[in-house]
Amino acid sequence: MRNELKRIQAKGENSYEILLGRGLLDEVSVALGTAVKKVLLVYPEPLEASAQAIAETLTAAGKSVWQFPVVDGESAKADRWLTIAWSSLGQAEFSRSDAVVSIGGGSTTDLAGFIAATWLRGIKVVHIPTTLLAMVDASIGGKTGINTLEGKNLVGAFHDPTAVIADLDTLETLAKVELGSGFGEIVKCGFIKDPTILDLIEENVSDAIDVRSDRFFELVNRTIQVKVDTVSSDFRESGAREFLNYGHTLGHAIELAEHYKMKHGHAVAIGMCFVAELARSAGRLDDATADRHENILQLIGLPTTYPKGKWPALYTGMQVDKKSRGGLLRFVVLDGLAKPGILEAPTEEVLYSAFLEIAE
Ligand SMILES: NC(=O)c1ccc[n+]([C@@H]2O[C@H](COP(=O)([O-])OP(=O)(O)OC[C@H]3O[C@@H](n4cnc5c(N)ncnc54)[C@H](O)[C@@H]3O)[C@@H](O)[C@H]2O)c1
């Protein structure tokens, strides 16, 4: 294992750096800069010990730290936590030159990013993602938000971080199911833009999923690069960024049908197998690339099938996605490896017959 440090440049509304390496937690004060005097440190309760270590680093660098523990998981993405955060920031007299730091998974980076986006119309935020999904996806690209009773991510803002510190050491305590969820997104980036990702996994899967291996480092590095390249060219999601939704239309419907008990990357894995079948049946994707979806996802231990009887719920669930996309059901499909395109408004019959190919 090399102790490599990679600096990846990202550009949205602002330019920022993503630091990828090991043992990087001390970098947080440097990333904030000397002008920041006060920090709201947002983290889920189970990460108390890591948050404490960050707080000590920040204090040693002369910053005043307000620790802000939130409930674990998706429940933190709720207006109640925003209200409490705004009160804390107000009472502590946070100014435009102060900052928010998040340490945690995508639920935490989404909430903390939105707190930072809304306080005084936007202050700095540095993310320290500690799940693989947050590292390769949620912490990058500036999308922040919370859920409402009516649905997920309905309220939010685009707000770029000042920096992202992706410390692979933090992943050593991550549960296998969480690691798998991040791998769903890694494989997705392999199919839509960087097929070397797929080769690296297929060559040696046990090395690929070992968070301490060089191969794992390279997979995270490449996936971050795909996300950065895509969001840098389309910050507000009007073009190429849509390709990051590969596997997500059915994936979101599965998450809804499962009442969010299934992890995001697992639902996306099934969704990718579905769109591979859709593209194959439309004559757009060759058999070898279509089959590669199921093979590689199974190699990693991700799900690739879904119960046949659940189709009506999935079809209804996909209509939610349709509403946010100008009234048309749109699927990101492949016209070949790393050649994403759009399939618009297929009939239910076409969709169902693709679904039968992955149904059990
Ligand atoms: N903004 C975006 O672009 C974007 C992109 C993808 C996903 N998301 C959002 O991300 C969220 C999902 O993120 P997630 O899967 O990271 O979920 P999460 O933040 O709920 O974390 C999952 C679990 O992992 C635990 N955990 C975190 N770090 C750990 C560590 N180092 N060791 C052990 N356990 C650890 C957490 O305590 C939690 O129980 C969703 O809300 C989704 O909407 C946002």
PDB file of C-alpha atoms in Angstrom, residues 168-269:
ATOM      1  CA  LEU A 168      -9.456   6.258   2.867  1.00  0.00           C
ATOM      2  CA  ASP A 169      -8.467   5.318   6.433  1.00  0.00           C
ATOM      3  CA  THR A 170     -11.957   6.363   7.556  1.00  0.00           C
ATOM      4  CA  LEU A 171     -13.477   3.551   5.467  1.00  0.00           C
ATOM      5  CA  GLU A 172     -11.827   0.780   7.491  1.00  0.00           C
ATOM      6  CA  THR A 173     -14.768   0.637   9.912  1.00  0.00           C
ATOM      7  CA  LEU A 174     -17.425   0.741   7.209  1.00  0.00           C
ATOM      8  CA  ALA A 175     -19.971  -2.113   7.078  1.00  0.00           C
ATOM      9  CA  LYS A 176     -19.850  -4.374   4.013  1.00  0.00           C
ATOM     10  CA  VAL A 177     -23.321  -3.290   2.900  1.00  0.00           C
ATOM     11  CA  GLU A 178     -22.225   0.378   2.908  1.00  0.00           C
ATOM     12  CA  LEU A 179     -19.093  -0.468   0.933  1.00  0.00           C
ATOM     13  CA  GLY A 180     -21.265  -2.324  -1.602  1.00  0.00           C
ATOM     14  CA  SER A 181     -23.500   0.702  -1.936  1.00  0.00           C
ATOM     15  CA  GLY A 182     -20.505   2.839  -2.933  1.00  0.00           C
ATOM     16  CA  PHE A 183     -19.400   0.168  -5.393  1.00  0.00           C
ATOM     17  CA  GLY A 184     -22.721   0.487  -7.229  1.00  0.00           C
ATOM     18  CA  GLU A 185     -21.669   4.047  -8.126  1.00  0.00           C
ATOM     19  CA  ILE A 186     -18.097   2.990  -8.950  1.00  0.00           C
ATOM     20  CA  VAL A 187     -19.344   0.397 -11.459  1.00  0.00           C
ATOM     21  CA  LYS A 188     -21.758   2.969 -12.887  1.00  0.00           C
ATOM     22  CA  CYS A 189     -18.862   5.345 -13.616  1.00  0.00           C
ATOM     23  CA  GLY A 190     -17.032   2.456 -15.279  1.00  0.00           C
ATOM     24  CA  PHE A 191     -19.904   1.833 -17.663  1.00  0.00           C
ATOM     25  CA  ILE A 192     -20.700   5.444 -18.524  1.00  0.00           C
ATOM     26  CA  LYS A 193     -17.211   6.909 -18.822  1.00  0.00           C
ATOM     27  CA  ASP A 194     -14.140   4.989 -17.644  1.00  0.00           C
ATOM     28  CA  PRO A 195     -14.088   1.260 -18.564  1.00  0.00           C
ATOM     29  CA  THR A 196     -10.664   0.813 -16.898  1.00  0.00           C
ATOM     30  CA  ILE A 197     -12.679   0.827 -13.662  1.00  0.00           C
ATOM     31  CA  LEU A 198     -14.429  -2.351 -14.834  1.00  0.00           C
ATOM     32  CA  ASP A 199     -11.124  -3.977 -15.857  1.00  0.00           C
ATOM     33  CA  LEU A 200      -9.575  -3.212 -12.458  1.00  0.00           C
ATOM     34  CA  ILE A 201     -12.482  -4.903 -10.675  1.00  0.00           C
ATOM     35  CA  GLU A 202     -12.638  -7.934 -12.977  1.00  0.00           C
ATOM     36  CA  GLU A 203      -8.864  -8.543 -12.795  1.00  0.00           C
ATOM     37  CA  ASN A 204      -8.886  -9.053  -9.023  1.00  0.00           C
ATOM     38  CA  VAL A 205     -12.137  -8.457  -7.179  1.00  0.00           C
ATOM     39  CA  SER A 206     -10.895  -9.267  -3.663  1.00  0.00           C
ATOM     40  CA  ASP A 207      -8.088  -6.715  -4.049  1.00  0.00           C
ATOM     41  CA  ALA A 208     -10.532  -4.241  -5.582  1.00  0.00           C
ATOM     42  CA  ILE A 209     -12.835  -4.279  -2.548  1.00  0.00           C
ATOM     43  CA  ASP A 210      -9.990  -4.133   0.003  1.00  0.00           C
ATOM     44  CA  VAL A 211     -10.018  -0.523   1.213  1.00  0.00           C
ATOM     45  CA  ARG A 212      -6.287  -0.731   2.031  1.00  0.00           C
ATOM     46  CA  SER A 213      -5.190  -1.803  -1.461  1.00  0.00           C
ATOM     47  CA  ASP A 214      -3.640   0.355  -4.182  1.00  0.00           C
ATOM     48  CA  ARG A 215      -6.294  -0.983  -6.552  1.00  0.00           C
ATOM     49  CA  PHE A 216      -9.042   0.366  -4.305  1.00  0.00           C
ATOM     50  CA  PHE A 217      -7.260   3.738  -4.190  1.00  0.00           C
ATOM     51  CA  GLU A 218      -7.158   3.782  -7.988  1.00  0.00           C
ATOM     52  CA  LEU A 219     -10.845   2.870  -8.267  1.00  0.00           C
ATOM     53  CA  VAL A 220     -11.855   5.701  -5.933  1.00  0.00           C
ATOM     54  CA  ASN A 221      -9.515   8.093  -7.756  1.00  0.00           C
ATOM     55  CA  ARG A 222     -10.967   7.231 -11.161  1.00  0.00           C
ATOM     56  CA  THR A 223     -14.573   7.388  -9.960  1.00  0.00           C
ATOM     57  CA  ILE A 224     -14.052  10.802  -8.363  1.00  0.00           C
ATOM     58  CA  GLN A 225     -12.493  11.943 -11.643  1.00  0.00           C
ATOM     59  CA  VAL A 226     -15.562  10.805 -13.627  1.00  0.00           C
ATOM     60  CA  LYS A 227     -17.877  12.662 -11.252  1.00  0.00           C
ATOM     61  CA  VAL A 228     -15.680  15.779 -11.266  1.00  0.00           C
ATOM     62  CA  ASP A 229     -15.399  15.868 -15.063  1.00  0.00           C
ATOM     63  CA  THR A 230     -19.137  15.427 -15.460  1.00  0.00           C
ATOM     64  CA  VAL A 231     -20.300  17.977 -12.910  1.00  0.00           C
ATOM     65  CA  SER A 232     -17.643  20.503 -13.936  1.00  0.00           C
ATOM     66  CA  SER A 233     -19.108  20.606 -17.416  1.00  0.00           C
ATOM     67  CA  ASP A 234     -22.709  20.808 -16.194  1.00  0.00           C
ATOM     68  CA  PHE A 235     -23.004  22.253 -12.681  1.00  0.00           C
ATOM     69  CA  ARG A 236     -26.775  22.802 -12.727  1.00  0.00           C
ATOM     70  CA  GLU A 237     -27.708  19.462 -14.278  1.00  0.00           C
ATOM     71  CA  SER A 238     -28.997  20.550 -17.662  1.00  0.00           C
ATOM     72  CA  GLY A 239     -26.922  18.206 -19.835  1.00  0.00           C
ATOM     73  CA  ALA A 240     -24.119  15.675 -19.280  1.00  0.00           C
ATOM     74  CA  ARG A 241     -24.808  15.418 -15.556  1.00  0.00           C
ATOM     75  CA  GLU A 242     -27.927  13.446 -16.388  1.00  0.00           C
ATOM     76  CA  PHE A 243     -25.666  10.555 -17.449  1.00  0.00           C
ATOM     77  CA  LEU A 244     -24.733  10.126 -13.777  1.00  0.00           C
ATOM     78  CA  ASN A 245     -28.317   8.929 -13.379  1.00  0.00           C
ATOM     79  CA  TYR A 246     -27.441   5.690 -15.166  1.00  0.00           C
ATOM     80  CA  GLY A 247     -29.501   2.968 -13.444  1.00  0.00           C
ATOM     81  CA  HIS A 248     -31.176   5.554 -11.217  1.00  0.00           C
ATOM     82  CA  THR A 249     -34.687   5.775 -12.739  1.00  0.00           C
ATOM     83  CA  LEU A 250     -35.562   2.213 -11.775  1.00  0.00           C
ATOM     84  CA  GLY A 251     -33.142   2.457  -8.813  1.00  0.00           C
ATOM     85  CA  HIS A 252     -35.120   5.315  -7.250  1.00  0.00           C
ATOM     86  CA  ALA A 253     -38.392   3.423  -7.803  1.00  0.00           C
ATOM     87  CA  ILE A 254     -36.891   0.384  -6.042  1.00  0.00           C
ATOM     88  CA  GLU A 255     -35.744   2.528  -3.099  1.00  0.00           C
ATOM     89  CA  LEU A 256     -39.291   3.909  -2.845  1.00  0.00           C
ATOM     90  CA  ALA A 257     -40.850   0.422  -3.080  1.00  0.00           C
ATOM     91  CA  GLU A 258     -38.434  -0.774  -0.376  1.00  0.00           C
ATOM     92  CA  HIS A 259     -39.245   2.241   1.842  1.00  0.00           C
ATOM     93  CA  TYR A 260     -35.565   3.211   1.650  1.00  0.00           C
ATOM     94  CA  LYS A 261     -34.513   0.038   3.494  1.00  0.00           C
ATOM     95  CA  MET A 262     -32.390  -1.010   0.500  1.00  0.00           C
ATOM     96  CA  LYS A 263     -29.117   0.900   0.097  1.00  0.00           C
ATOM     97  CA  HIS A 264     -28.918   3.348  -2.793  1.00  0.00           C
ATOM     98  CA  GLY A 265     -26.053   1.626  -4.634  1.00  0.00           C
ATOM     99  CA  HIS A 266     -27.799  -1.748  -4.414  1.00  0.00           C
ATOM    100  CA  ALA A 267     -30.956  -0.324  -5.996  1.00  0.00           C
ATOM    101  CA  VAL A 268     -28.823   1.349  -8.684  1.00  0.00           C
ATOM    102  CA  ALA A 269     -27.118  -2.002  -9.393  1.00  0.00           C
TER     103      ALA A 269
END
